[in-house]
Amino acid sequence: MATFEKGNAVIGQSGGPTLVINQSLVGIVKKLKKYLEIGKILGAVHGVKGILDDEFVDMKQLDDDLLEKIAKTPSSALGSVRLKPKKDDVLKMFDVMKKNDVKYFFYIGGNDTAETAFIINEISNETGYPLKAFHVPKTIDNDLLVNDHTPGFGSAAKFIAQAFIGDNLDNRSLPGIKVNIVMGRHAGFLTAASLMARKYKDDGPHLIYVPETTFTVEKFVNDVKEVYQRLGRCIIAVSEGVSDEEGRPIIEKEVFFSTPETVIDKDGSLLQKQREVDSHGNIQLSGSGALGDFLAMIIKEKVGASRVRADTFGYLQRSFLGCLSEVDSREARLVGEKIVDYAAEGKEGGSVAIIRKDSPKYEIDTIFTPLHTIAKKTKSLDSRYIINGNDIDASYLKYVSPLVGEIPEIAIIEDDRI
Amino acid sequence: MATFEKGNAVIGQSGGPTLVINQSLVGIVKKLKKYLEIGKILGAVHGVKGILDDEFVDMKQLDDDLLEKIAKTPSSALGSVRLKPKKDDVLKMFDVMKKNDVKYFFYIGGNDTAETAFIINEISNETGYPLKAFHVPKTIDNDLLVNDHTPGFGSAAKFIAQAFIGDNLDNRSLPGIKVNIVMGRHAGFLTAASLMARKYKDDGPHLIYVPETTFTVEKFVNDVKEVYQRLGRCIIAVSEGVSDEEGRPIIEKEVFFSTPETVIDKDGSLLQKQREVDSHGNIQLSGSGALGDFLAMIIKEKVGASRVRADTFGYLQRSFLGCLSEVDSREARLVGEKIVDYAAEGKEGGSVAIIRKDSPKYEIDTIFTPLHTIAKKTKSLDSRYIINGNDIDASYLKYVSPLVGEIPEIAIIEDDRI
């Protein structure tokens, strides 16, 4: 039977948390516990930062009952981090790992996390430190290559579906124009999931903008005007990362003057600050209502509607308690278990990816894929799903619905007068 | 047995929708259907606007199966409105009612809705139009007098609890300062419900600001600084209606220059617009991220923290599908049924209010109360719950928890290093 070399294992979590990232953590821990060759299972506190600082949780001390509760708890139980280690950092990490007799490293996260695992793996090969490094997928953005979809996405998509269903009903009741900003820096999968809210005639979202097509304020205004004149209301889903033809985010280009980073002070002087950038080079998009407020202002000005509102769904999309997709939970657990299987088989330097089987019923499989196939790269929404730069084709539902699962049923009074 | 005079009834929904307002609608409809004296049950499309325009849905045409699905659907199924009718409007409404042989009018909503019912009732008394007018309570703000609490609040409070639990876990994982703006123009009940998120040591929200106490930017900055220096992170719950010592909302006073209504245009000129006001005189507070963004900017400047984020929960608080409190649903149905009982007994010109019994187990009763006791007035959070202007006393949990009911369980790794 396949097994491990004698030694200890480190697990870390990195990047933006999700509702099911702890399922993957618990999947790895419970599976590793079955192997006598694995001595300690160390949880790195705040990912690579915990390794650098020699800060670990002894995961074998946590009983199964607690582990199962943690598995159902949103966010990263070990703490997360956004840190791309430099060569010196990695060498320092190897010192700490050596001291702790670490032979296996499992890192749960998105493409930046896979990049970190890749860097660590490369330097281990160069320097001869005997580490086997693995990545386990997680991201609500659903933008990892090789994978059909990623753990964390299904639950976030469920949040988006339930949010837009509710908001559409609210807007039917008190009509107006409503802009909802959805997470997604480069990929529109999550924003496209708003399509699930359409059930009855004239249901919103009526317009959907993803980062994969060029966004211009002019087209946006014309689109909104057309819907508003036709229906007397309009619900709009906009990815936070929508960009111009040169790929420059609208939030950076157009919203400059209305962001909190640039406002007029009481005395009339201009306060200007740089937007925040993390060590992977990502500009802060979330955690501000600026893009939504900007688009609402433009609509008020140019469309002339009286009731215009904007909501930015923000961190609720990845953290809201109780909005779990069952499928997503199960698959997040599975990828954690599977990476341990692959590691036990002697594989190394790779990630586990979810593949969808070509079957009438929704079924998946997993494969092992080298780290370089996932690291740093971004998968985009297939262009066949994007209609006219402002909508998503109904065929996307076939892709997304099985990942979301059951959604509470609603009904309306179907009456032309409402 | 008590019964009705022969005639028709009109039901309307008004003001901001909730998750359970349709339970009250269905409660009224199903109960009225039992009385042979009531001919037609007319649903006014968009409240008093539907009466003015003679636009009604025949509620008897909707079968019980559909009614039960509608009861579980968020938002106002008949459409809502924010309209305070003038005397001429009411006289016109009486013409339409006379034409439709309407003797009974049920209006579901908050204190503005009760005011409208009161105005209609007064003019009916003055002019001798034989109308019996009733109000049925609904508001996520929980700010109606006489009532221990209002239908709609429990489900919104559940949303707030689940949102803050998730956000607190997210912030444990990636520490920083996080401002969350919660609905509540004059009353802090909903913001105070964020207290339910505290379970483990140092759980957020660490600071809670309600409209019932004076908000100053200076105190706010000092409070945040203290928590951030102590814990390295800080989660803050802020009511959208927080105001200065003269009762002027901070959003109006301080946020002026960063709202979408006042921004610098590309050419450097200042775009200024009046903020929106409805016919009850309420300024628009929701549907913009301006207050949160302003507070985040101030914190970045004055506290010097690197990771500062703001989320404005917005319309999700009253519309998010699948976040129902069972107790809230049941009570919303009950108040609809009870108002019909009171009407059948010959009562008129009043509302049904929820009273909490003084018993060890949570139990309620309802009473009939005159419209003037509810109309326009606002109930505030009792000052005994408010601590130091920046926190809520744990005794508030005894008040709010039974209204929210079950919340999914979570667990964390209790380790000083995390």
mmCIF file of C-alpha atoms in Angstrom, chain A residues 61-296:
data_model
loop_
_atom_site.group_PDB
_atom_site.id
_atom_site.type_symbol
_atom_site.label_atom_id
_atom_site.label_comp_id
_atom_site.label_asym_id
_atom_site.label_seq_id
_atom_site.Cartn_x
_atom_site.Cartn_y
_atom_site.Cartn_z
ATOM 1 C CA GLN A 61 -4.897 17.565 19.732
ATOM 2 C CA LEU A 62 -8.246 18.560 18.245
ATOM 3 C CA ASP A 63 -10.827 15.814 18.640
ATOM 4 C CA ASP A 64 -13.033 14.693 15.755
ATOM 5 C CA ASP A 65 -16.137 16.332 17.176
ATOM 6 C CA LEU A 66 -14.421 19.727 17.257
ATOM 7 C CA LEU A 67 -12.906 19.130 13.802
ATOM 8 C CA GLU A 68 -16.356 18.461 12.363
ATOM 9 C CA LYS A 69 -17.698 21.691 13.884
ATOM 10 C CA ILE A 70 -14.733 23.599 12.492
ATOM 11 C CA ALA A 71 -15.355 22.031 9.073
ATOM 12 C CA LYS A 72 -18.807 23.677 9.045
ATOM 13 C CA THR A 73 -17.494 27.060 10.228
ATOM 14 C CA PRO A 74 -16.856 29.834 7.664
ATOM 15 C CA SER A 75 -13.443 31.391 7.125
ATOM 16 C CA SER A 76 -9.929 29.994 7.648
ATOM 17 C CA ALA A 77 -9.703 28.387 11.090
ATOM 18 C CA LEU A 78 -5.899 28.553 11.089
ATOM 19 C CA GLY A 79 -5.867 32.196 10.060
ATOM 20 C CA SER A 80 -4.952 33.377 6.588
ATOM 21 C CA VAL A 81 -2.335 35.624 5.011
ATOM 22 C CA ARG A 82 -1.562 37.385 1.738
ATOM 23 C CA LEU A 83 2.188 36.995 1.476
ATOM 24 C CA LYS A 84 4.383 36.045 -1.449
ATOM 25 C CA PRO A 85 7.622 34.841 0.167
ATOM 26 C CA LYS A 86 10.986 35.938 -1.223
ATOM 27 C CA LYS A 87 13.885 33.468 -1.493
ATOM 28 C CA ASP A 88 15.268 34.535 1.901
ATOM 29 C CA ASP A 89 11.861 33.952 3.474
ATOM 30 C CA VAL A 90 11.687 30.477 1.987
ATOM 31 C CA LEU A 91 15.155 29.591 3.261
ATOM 32 C CA LYS A 92 14.126 30.793 6.700
ATOM 33 C CA MET A 93 10.968 28.656 6.437
ATOM 34 C CA PHE A 94 13.131 25.643 5.593
ATOM 35 C CA ASP A 95 15.096 26.221 8.805
ATOM 36 C CA VAL A 96 11.867 26.171 10.801
ATOM 37 C CA MET A 97 10.601 23.133 8.878
ATOM 38 C CA LYS A 98 13.879 21.268 9.443
ATOM 39 C CA LYS A 99 13.684 21.997 13.168
ATOM 40 C CA ASN A 100 10.146 20.554 13.140
ATOM 41 C CA ASP A 101 11.081 17.611 10.870
ATOM 42 C CA VAL A 102 8.558 18.695 8.229
ATOM 43 C CA LYS A 103 8.512 16.618 5.032
ATOM 44 C CA TYR A 104 5.083 17.539 3.644
ATOM 45 C CA PHE A 105 3.496 20.921 3.066
ATOM 46 C CA PHE A 106 -0.167 21.398 2.105
ATOM 47 C CA TYR A 107 -1.307 24.905 1.181
ATOM 48 C CA ILE A 108 -5.012 25.620 0.678
ATOM 49 C CA GLY A 109 -5.904 28.655 -1.427
ATOM 50 C CA GLY A 110 -6.283 30.271 -4.850
ATOM 51 C CA ASN A 111 -3.807 31.024 -7.617
ATOM 52 C CA ASP A 112 -1.633 33.303 -5.469
ATOM 53 C CA THR A 113 -1.456 30.506 -2.897
ATOM 54 C CA ALA A 114 -0.537 28.023 -5.644
ATOM 55 C CA GLU A 115 2.195 30.449 -6.708
ATOM 56 C CA THR A 116 3.585 30.457 -3.170
ATOM 57 C CA ALA A 117 3.535 26.641 -3.091
ATOM 58 C CA PHE A 118 5.252 26.664 -6.505
ATOM 59 C CA ILE A 119 7.998 29.045 -5.294
ATOM 60 C CA ILE A 120 8.584 26.948 -2.178
ATOM 61 C CA ASN A 121 8.699 23.786 -4.280
ATOM 62 C CA GLU A 122 11.210 25.277 -6.743
ATOM 63 C CA ILE A 123 13.532 26.461 -3.986
ATOM 64 C CA SER A 124 13.264 23.085 -2.263
ATOM 65 C CA ASN A 125 14.361 21.417 -5.535
ATOM 66 C CA GLU A 126 17.208 23.925 -5.952
ATOM 67 C CA THR A 127 18.505 23.682 -2.419
ATOM 68 C CA GLY A 128 17.827 20.011 -1.878
ATOM 69 C CA TYR A 129 15.599 20.513 1.172
ATOM 70 C CA PRO A 130 13.478 17.348 1.059
ATOM 71 C CA LEU A 131 10.016 18.934 1.068
ATOM 72 C CA LYS A 132 7.000 17.744 -0.867
ATOM 73 C CA ALA A 133 4.716 20.712 -1.501
ATOM 74 C CA PHE A 134 1.037 20.540 -2.429
ATOM 75 C CA HIS A 135 -1.717 22.973 -3.227
ATOM 76 C CA VAL A 136 -5.412 22.476 -2.481
ATOM 77 C CA PRO A 137 -7.857 24.638 -4.469
ATOM 78 C CA LYS A 138 -10.138 27.232 -2.892
ATOM 79 C CA THR A 139 -11.565 30.430 -4.290
ATOM 80 C CA ILE A 140 -14.980 32.020 -4.569
ATOM 81 C CA ASP A 141 -13.731 33.586 -7.819
ATOM 82 C CA ASN A 142 -13.703 30.136 -9.463
ATOM 83 C CA ASP A 143 -10.755 31.258 -11.576
ATOM 84 C CA LEU A 144 -8.257 28.397 -11.255
ATOM 85 C CA LEU A 145 -7.083 26.731 -14.436
ATOM 86 C CA VAL A 146 -7.450 22.956 -14.967
ATOM 87 C CA ASN A 147 -10.393 22.871 -12.507
ATOM 88 C CA ASP A 148 -13.966 22.697 -13.790
ATOM 89 C CA HIS A 149 -14.798 24.748 -10.712
ATOM 90 C CA THR A 150 -13.264 25.426 -7.305
ATOM 91 C CA PRO A 151 -14.377 24.745 -3.735
ATOM 92 C CA GLY A 152 -15.845 27.895 -2.205
ATOM 93 C CA PHE A 153 -17.467 29.021 -5.434
ATOM 94 C CA GLY A 154 -20.699 27.018 -5.070
ATOM 95 C CA SER A 155 -21.528 28.525 -1.675
ATOM 96 C CA ALA A 156 -20.641 32.056 -2.796
ATOM 97 C CA ALA A 157 -22.780 31.528 -5.917
ATOM 98 C CA LYS A 158 -25.618 30.425 -3.643
ATOM 99 C CA PHE A 159 -25.247 33.684 -1.715
ATOM 100 C CA ILE A 160 -25.391 35.630 -4.971
ATOM 101 C CA ALA A 161 -28.469 33.729 -6.167
ATOM 102 C CA GLN A 162 -30.316 34.268 -2.872
ATOM 103 C CA ALA A 163 -29.251 37.909 -2.716
ATOM 104 C CA PHE A 164 -30.473 38.657 -6.249
ATOM 105 C CA ILE A 165 -33.725 36.723 -5.809
ATOM 106 C CA GLY A 166 -34.495 38.789 -2.713
ATOM 107 C CA ASP A 167 -33.337 42.041 -4.257
ATOM 108 C CA ASN A 168 -35.360 41.418 -7.396
ATOM 109 C CA LEU A 169 -38.488 40.949 -5.272
ATOM 110 C CA ASP A 170 -37.654 44.075 -3.282
ATOM 111 C CA ASN A 171 -37.258 46.015 -6.514
ATOM 112 C CA ARG A 172 -40.529 44.661 -7.924
ATOM 113 C CA SER A 173 -42.158 46.029 -4.800
ATOM 114 C CA LEU A 174 -40.489 49.454 -4.802
ATOM 115 C CA PRO A 175 -39.350 49.920 -8.414
ATOM 116 C CA GLY A 176 -36.203 51.791 -9.298
ATOM 117 C CA ILE A 177 -32.708 51.231 -10.596
ATOM 118 C CA LYS A 178 -30.464 49.072 -8.478
ATOM 119 C CA VAL A 179 -26.756 48.398 -8.971
ATOM 120 C CA ASN A 180 -25.250 45.428 -7.115
ATOM 121 C CA ILE A 181 -21.466 45.061 -7.054
ATOM 122 C CA VAL A 182 -20.259 41.461 -6.912
ATOM 123 C CA MET A 183 -16.754 40.167 -6.070
ATOM 124 C CA GLY A 184 -14.550 39.099 -8.983
ATOM 125 C CA ARG A 185 -11.314 40.794 -9.936
ATOM 126 C CA HIS A 186 -10.655 39.136 -13.294
ATOM 127 C CA ALA A 187 -13.330 36.448 -13.603
ATOM 128 C CA GLY A 188 -17.076 36.904 -13.886
ATOM 129 C CA PHE A 189 -18.241 33.468 -12.708
ATOM 130 C CA LEU A 190 -19.722 34.793 -9.468
ATOM 131 C CA THR A 191 -21.422 37.796 -11.054
ATOM 132 C CA ALA A 192 -22.818 35.510 -13.762
ATOM 133 C CA ALA A 193 -24.411 33.359 -11.032
ATOM 134 C CA SER A 194 -26.882 36.226 -10.501
ATOM 135 C CA LEU A 195 -28.608 34.739 -13.557
ATOM 136 C CA MET A 196 -30.077 32.139 -11.184
ATOM 137 C CA ALA A 197 -32.451 34.819 -9.858
ATOM 138 C CA ARG A 198 -34.505 34.879 -13.068
ATOM 139 C CA LYS A 199 -37.686 32.850 -12.721
ATOM 140 C CA TYR A 200 -40.685 34.973 -13.705
ATOM 141 C CA LYS A 201 -41.153 37.277 -16.682
ATOM 142 C CA ASP A 202 -39.091 40.464 -16.389
ATOM 143 C CA ASP A 203 -37.185 39.203 -13.361
ATOM 144 C CA GLY A 204 -33.791 40.786 -12.757
ATOM 145 C CA PRO A 205 -30.900 40.995 -13.020
ATOM 146 C CA HIS A 206 -31.693 42.693 -16.312
ATOM 147 C CA LEU A 207 -28.073 43.503 -17.062
ATOM 148 C CA ILE A 208 -24.929 41.584 -16.089
ATOM 149 C CA TYR A 209 -21.397 42.984 -16.538
ATOM 150 C CA VAL A 210 -18.347 40.766 -16.093
ATOM 151 C CA PRO A 211 -14.635 41.637 -16.273
ATOM 152 C CA GLU A 212 -14.188 39.481 -19.397
ATOM 153 C CA THR A 213 -15.709 42.141 -21.669
ATOM 154 C CA THR A 214 -14.891 45.803 -22.035
ATOM 155 C CA PHE A 215 -16.957 48.101 -19.849
ATOM 156 C CA THR A 216 -17.684 51.597 -21.036
ATOM 157 C CA VAL A 217 -19.766 54.070 -19.082
ATOM 158 C CA GLU A 218 -21.477 55.115 -22.324
ATOM 159 C CA LYS A 219 -22.712 51.629 -23.193
ATOM 160 C CA PHE A 220 -23.685 51.051 -19.561
ATOM 161 C CA VAL A 221 -25.834 54.198 -19.489
ATOM 162 C CA ASN A 222 -27.536 53.279 -22.787
ATOM 163 C CA ASP A 223 -28.208 49.718 -21.595
ATOM 164 C CA VAL A 224 -29.756 50.913 -18.328
ATOM 165 C CA LYS A 225 -31.832 53.552 -20.104
ATOM 166 C CA GLU A 226 -33.276 50.948 -22.473
ATOM 167 C CA VAL A 227 -34.308 48.555 -19.664
ATOM 168 C CA TYR A 228 -35.659 51.328 -17.442
ATOM 169 C CA GLN A 229 -37.787 52.786 -20.226
ATOM 170 C CA ARG A 230 -39.155 49.325 -21.026
ATOM 171 C CA LEU A 231 -39.805 47.986 -17.498
ATOM 172 C CA GLY A 232 -39.802 51.011 -15.198
ATOM 173 C CA ARG A 233 -37.134 49.313 -13.146
ATOM 174 C CA CYS A 234 -33.711 47.767 -13.630
ATOM 175 C CA ILE A 235 -31.472 45.497 -11.569
ATOM 176 C CA ILE A 236 -27.836 45.377 -12.576
ATOM 177 C CA ALA A 237 -25.091 42.937 -11.589
ATOM 178 C CA VAL A 238 -21.590 44.369 -11.939
ATOM 179 C CA SER A 239 -18.285 42.614 -11.185
ATOM 180 C CA GLU A 240 -16.007 44.727 -9.024
ATOM 181 C CA GLY A 241 -13.279 44.147 -11.613
ATOM 182 C CA VAL A 242 -15.033 45.505 -14.733
ATOM 183 C CA SER A 243 -12.391 47.175 -16.907
ATOM 184 C CA ASP A 244 -11.896 49.344 -19.976
ATOM 185 C CA GLU A 245 -10.488 48.171 -23.333
ATOM 186 C CA GLU A 246 -6.930 48.418 -21.961
ATOM 187 C CA GLY A 247 -7.830 46.231 -18.997
ATOM 188 C CA ARG A 248 -7.746 49.104 -16.527
ATOM 189 C CA PRO A 249 -10.372 48.627 -13.781
ATOM 190 C CA ILE A 250 -13.194 51.182 -13.877
ATOM 191 C CA ILE A 251 -12.816 51.591 -10.132
ATOM 192 C CA GLU A 252 -9.269 52.824 -10.723
ATOM 193 C CA LYS A 253 -9.964 54.865 -13.833
ATOM 194 C CA GLU A 254 -13.357 56.482 -13.274
ATOM 195 C CA VAL A 255 -14.032 56.290 -9.586
ATOM 196 C CA PHE A 256 -10.830 58.129 -8.678
ATOM 197 C CA PHE A 257 -12.617 61.250 -7.538
ATOM 198 C CA SER A 258 -15.347 59.635 -5.485
ATOM 199 C CA THR A 259 -13.296 57.069 -3.586
ATOM 200 C CA PRO A 260 -12.519 57.612 0.078
ATOM 201 C CA GLU A 261 -8.873 57.758 -0.956
ATOM 202 C CA THR A 262 -9.521 61.034 -2.737
ATOM 203 C CA VAL A 263 -11.998 63.398 -1.178
ATOM 204 C CA ILE A 264 -12.200 67.086 -0.582
ATOM 205 C CA ASP A 265 -11.348 68.011 2.973
ATOM 206 C CA LYS A 266 -13.469 70.453 4.978
ATOM 207 C CA ASP A 267 -11.128 73.311 4.081
ATOM 208 C CA GLY A 268 -11.409 72.543 0.381
ATOM 209 C CA SER A 269 -8.016 70.896 -0.042
ATOM 210 C CA LEU A 270 -7.718 67.602 -1.840
ATOM 211 C CA LEU A 271 -6.809 64.508 0.184
ATOM 212 C CA GLN A 272 -5.184 62.019 -2.168
ATOM 213 C CA LYS A 273 -3.861 58.632 -1.283
ATOM 214 C CA GLN A 274 -2.638 55.615 -3.165
ATOM 215 C CA ARG A 275 -4.966 52.639 -3.264
ATOM 216 C CA GLU A 276 -3.763 49.632 -1.317
ATOM 217 C CA VAL A 277 -1.767 46.913 -3.103
ATOM 218 C CA ASP A 278 -0.896 43.485 -1.616
ATOM 219 C CA SER A 279 2.412 41.634 -2.112
ATOM 220 C CA HIS A 280 0.987 39.706 -5.077
ATOM 221 C CA GLY A 281 0.344 43.091 -6.775
ATOM 222 C CA ASN A 282 -3.449 43.070 -6.405
ATOM 223 C CA ILE A 283 -5.162 46.431 -5.935
ATOM 224 C CA GLN A 284 -7.858 46.592 -3.239
ATOM 225 C CA LEU A 285 -11.256 46.394 -4.908
ATOM 226 C CA SER A 286 -13.495 45.137 -2.104
ATOM 227 C CA GLY A 287 -14.346 46.776 1.168
ATOM 228 C CA SER A 288 -15.553 50.037 -0.344
ATOM 229 C CA GLY A 289 -18.823 51.169 -1.882
ATOM 230 C CA ALA A 290 -17.061 53.481 -4.322
ATOM 231 C CA LEU A 291 -17.731 51.680 -7.619
ATOM 232 C CA GLY A 292 -21.437 51.171 -6.872
ATOM 233 C CA ASP A 293 -21.861 54.752 -5.696
ATOM 234 C CA PHE A 294 -20.116 56.032 -8.818
ATOM 235 C CA LEU A 295 -22.347 54.010 -11.141
ATOM 236 C CA ALA A 296 -25.468 55.108 -9.213
#
